[in-house]
PDB file of C-alpha atoms in Angstrom:
ATOM      1  CA  MET A   1     -25.240 198.930  28.253  1.00  0.00           C
ATOM      2  CA  LYS A   2     -24.834 195.535  26.636  1.00  0.00           C
ATOM      3  CA  LEU A   3     -24.409 194.205  23.121  1.00  0.00           C
ATOM      4  CA  ILE A   4     -26.439 191.048  22.605  1.00  0.00           C
ATOM      5  CA  SER A   5     -25.350 188.922  19.641  1.00  0.00           C
ATOM      6  CA  ALA A   6     -27.532 185.963  18.772  1.00  0.00           C
ATOM      7  CA  ILE A   7     -26.744 183.291  16.191  1.00  0.00           C
ATOM      8  CA  ILE A   8     -30.005 181.683  15.054  1.00  0.00           C
ATOM      9  CA  LYS A   9     -31.476 179.591  12.257  1.00  0.00           C
ATOM     10  CA  PRO A  10     -32.327 181.852   9.288  1.00  0.00           C
ATOM     11  CA  PHE A  11     -36.008 180.878   9.127  1.00  0.00           C
ATOM     12  CA  LYS A  12     -36.481 182.092  12.722  1.00  0.00           C
ATOM     13  CA  LEU A  13     -35.474 185.695  11.941  1.00  0.00           C
ATOM     14  CA  ASP A  14     -39.016 187.033  11.473  1.00  0.00           C
ATOM     15  CA  ASP A  15     -40.165 185.426  14.740  1.00  0.00           C
ATOM     16  CA  VAL A  16     -37.241 186.924  16.657  1.00  0.00           C
ATOM     17  CA  ARG A  17     -37.738 190.358  15.091  1.00  0.00           C
ATOM     18  CA  ALA A  18     -41.424 190.329  16.050  1.00  0.00           C
ATOM     19  CA  ALA A  19     -40.637 189.215  19.613  1.00  0.00           C
ATOM     20  CA  LEU A  20     -38.076 191.992  20.039  1.00  0.00           C
ATOM     21  CA  SER A  21     -40.456 194.595  18.623  1.00  0.00           C
ATOM     22  CA  GLU A  22     -43.105 193.550  21.165  1.00  0.00           C
ATOM     23  CA  ILE A  23     -40.792 194.389  24.072  1.00  0.00           C
ATOM     24  CA  GLY A  24     -39.773 197.731  22.604  1.00  0.00           C
ATOM     25  CA  VAL A  25     -36.437 197.030  20.926  1.00  0.00           C
ATOM     26  CA  SER A  26     -36.278 199.642  18.185  1.00  0.00           C
ATOM     27  CA  GLY A  27     -33.259 198.583  16.151  1.00  0.00           C
ATOM     28  CA  MET A  28     -31.010 195.686  15.305  1.00  0.00           C
ATOM     29  CA  THR A  29     -28.314 194.637  12.890  1.00  0.00           C
ATOM     30  CA  VAL A  30     -28.786 191.402  10.950  1.00  0.00           C
ATOM     31  CA  THR A  31     -26.008 189.550   9.127  1.00  0.00           C
ATOM     32  CA  GLU A  32     -26.055 186.336   7.111  1.00  0.00           C
ATOM     33  CA  VAL A  33     -23.234 184.145   8.422  1.00  0.00           C
ATOM     34  CA  LYS A  34     -21.993 180.566   8.126  1.00  0.00           C
ATOM     35  CA  GLY A  35     -20.567 178.332  10.809  1.00  0.00           C
ATOM     36  CA  PHE A  36     -20.933 175.186  12.831  1.00  0.00           C
ATOM     37  CA  GLY A  37     -20.996 174.049  16.421  1.00  0.00           C
ATOM     38  CA  ARG A  38     -21.662 170.595  17.741  1.00  0.00           C
ATOM     39  CA  GLN A  39     -23.553 169.633  14.596  1.00  0.00           C
ATOM     40  CA  ARG A  40     -20.296 169.766  12.560  1.00  0.00           C
ATOM     41  CA  GLY A  41     -22.063 170.451   9.277  1.00  0.00           C
ATOM     42  CA  HIS A  42     -23.930 167.822   7.284  1.00  0.00           C
ATOM     43  CA  THR A  43     -23.900 165.896   4.008  1.00  0.00           C
ATOM     44  CA  GLU A  44     -26.098 166.670   1.015  1.00  0.00           C
ATOM     45  CA  LEU A  45     -26.871 164.892  -2.225  1.00  0.00           C
ATOM     46  CA  TYR A  46     -26.501 166.913  -5.449  1.00  0.00           C
ATOM     47  CA  ARG A  47     -26.985 165.305  -8.880  1.00  0.00           C
ATOM     48  CA  GLY A  48     -26.282 161.888  -7.470  1.00  0.00           C
ATOM     49  CA  ALA A  49     -23.062 162.901  -5.715  1.00  0.00           C
ATOM     50  CA  GLU A  50     -22.805 163.219  -1.955  1.00  0.00           C
ATOM     51  CA  TYR A  51     -20.771 166.074  -0.557  1.00  0.00           C
ATOM     52  CA  VAL A  52     -20.078 167.522   2.874  1.00  0.00           C
ATOM     53  CA  VAL A  53     -21.331 170.974   3.835  1.00  0.00           C
ATOM     54  CA  ASP A  54     -18.874 172.130   6.501  1.00  0.00           C
ATOM     55  CA  PHE A  55     -20.493 175.465   7.262  1.00  0.00           C
ATOM     56  CA  VAL A  56     -24.195 175.775   7.997  1.00  0.00           C
ATOM     57  CA  PRO A  57     -26.047 178.990   7.041  1.00  0.00           C
ATOM     58  CA  LYS A  58     -27.012 181.025  10.108  1.00  0.00           C
ATOM     59  CA  THR A  59     -28.246 184.526  10.894  1.00  0.00           C
ATOM     60  CA  ARG A  60     -26.545 186.828  13.405  1.00  0.00           C
ATOM     61  CA  ILE A  61     -28.632 189.453  15.161  1.00  0.00           C
ATOM     62  CA  GLU A  62     -26.954 192.225  17.135  1.00  0.00           C
ATOM     63  CA  VAL A  63     -28.902 194.429  19.532  1.00  0.00           C
ATOM     64  CA  ALA A  64     -27.542 197.138  21.833  1.00  0.00           C
ATOM     65  CA  VAL A  65     -29.705 197.576  24.938  1.00  0.00           C
ATOM     66  CA  LYS A  66     -29.757 199.197  28.349  1.00  0.00           C
ATOM     67  CA  ASP A  67     -28.753 196.903  31.209  1.00  0.00           C
ATOM     68  CA  ALA A  68     -32.351 196.734  32.463  1.00  0.00           C
ATOM     69  CA  LEU A  69     -33.553 195.103  29.224  1.00  0.00           C
ATOM     70  CA  VAL A  70     -30.947 192.328  28.945  1.00  0.00           C
ATOM     71  CA  ASP A  71     -33.034 189.577  30.567  1.00  0.00           C
ATOM     72  CA  GLN A  72     -36.175 190.482  28.598  1.00  0.00           C
ATOM     73  CA  VAL A  73     -34.299 190.546  25.294  1.00  0.00           C
ATOM     74  CA  THR A  74     -32.513 187.227  25.855  1.00  0.00           C
ATOM     75  CA  GLU A  75     -35.754 185.558  26.955  1.00  0.00           C
ATOM     76  CA  ALA A  76     -37.572 186.894  23.882  1.00  0.00           C
ATOM     77  CA  ILE A  77     -34.823 185.611  21.565  1.00  0.00           C
ATOM     78  CA  ILE A  78     -34.772 182.182  23.202  1.00  0.00           C
ATOM     79  CA  ASN A  79     -38.561 181.793  23.083  1.00  0.00           C
ATOM     80  CA  ALA A  80     -38.769 182.905  19.441  1.00  0.00           C
ATOM     81  CA  ALA A  81     -35.723 181.028  18.079  1.00  0.00           C
ATOM     82  CA  LYS A  82     -35.967 177.715  19.933  1.00  0.00           C
ATOM     83  CA  THR A  83     -36.920 174.639  17.907  1.00  0.00           C
ATOM     84  CA  GLY A  84     -35.557 172.090  20.362  1.00  0.00           C
ATOM     85  CA  LYS A  85     -33.170 170.646  17.791  1.00  0.00           C
ATOM     86  CA  VAL A  86     -29.400 170.786  17.403  1.00  0.00           C
ATOM     87  CA  GLY A  87     -28.257 174.039  15.825  1.00  0.00           C
ATOM     88  CA  ASP A  88     -30.764 176.425  17.438  1.00  0.00           C
ATOM     89  CA  GLY A  89     -27.868 178.787  18.102  1.00  0.00           C
ATOM     90  CA  LYS A  90     -26.240 180.787  20.865  1.00  0.00           C
ATOM     91  CA  ILE A  91     -26.509 184.189  22.533  1.00  0.00           C
ATOM     92  CA  PHE A  92     -23.447 186.226  23.498  1.00  0.00           C
ATOM     93  CA  ILE A  93     -23.695 189.204  25.856  1.00  0.00           C
ATOM     94  CA  THR A  94     -20.848 191.714  26.027  1.00  0.00           C
ATOM     95  CA  ASP A  95     -20.387 195.031  27.797  1.00  0.00           C
ATOM     96  CA  LEU A  96     -20.547 198.226  25.768  1.00  0.00           C
ATOM     97  CA  GLU A  97     -18.178 200.880  27.000  1.00  0.00           C
ATOM     98  CA  ARG A  98     -19.497 203.736  24.896  1.00  0.00           C
ATOM     99  CA  VAL A  99     -22.146 204.332  22.242  1.00  0.00           C
ATOM    100  CA  LEU A 100     -22.326 207.433  20.053  1.00  0.00           C
ATOM    101  CA  ARG A 101     -24.995 208.443  17.560  1.00  0.00           C
ATOM    102  CA  ILE A 102     -23.191 209.977  14.595  1.00  0.00           C
ATOM    103  CA  ARG A 103     -26.017 212.245  13.413  1.00  0.00           C
ATOM    104  CA  THR A 104     -26.764 214.004  16.719  1.00  0.00           C
ATOM    105  CA  GLY A 105     -23.709 213.327  18.855  1.00  0.00           C
ATOM    106  CA  GLU A 106     -25.856 211.745  21.573  1.00  0.00           C
ATOM    107  CA  ALA A 107     -23.939 209.368  23.804  1.00  0.00           C
ATOM    108  CA  ASP A 108     -24.537 206.157  25.727  1.00  0.00           C
ATOM    109  CA  ASP A 109     -28.178 205.458  26.793  1.00  0.00           C
ATOM    110  CA  GLN A 110     -29.503 208.407  24.772  1.00  0.00           C
ATOM    111  CA  ALA A 111     -27.833 207.005  21.651  1.00  0.00           C
ATOM    112  CA  LEU A 112     -29.617 203.680  21.939  1.00  0.00           C
TER     113      LEU A 112
END
């Protein structure tokens, strides 16, 4: 089992959700986050004054999947979230040691 965490541009969330639904991903966790990578933030003009925005708004999607689905899920996220511009985001894949469903007590693959 793997935990796939993707940091994407907020306006791409609906596209990514639809792409994941098409391949059978039934659940995800979505968080509004802020951060920066190579783009290092940007400057904005507000009421005639210029100021630096250090942290850019992003959306983090977390999906727990069986090992067999990892490539399909990452490909779906990339295809749906890619704009070709700086700041498209990143995908992190980590191993999941154990998963438990609280309501039923199901474990591991059955809990996904």
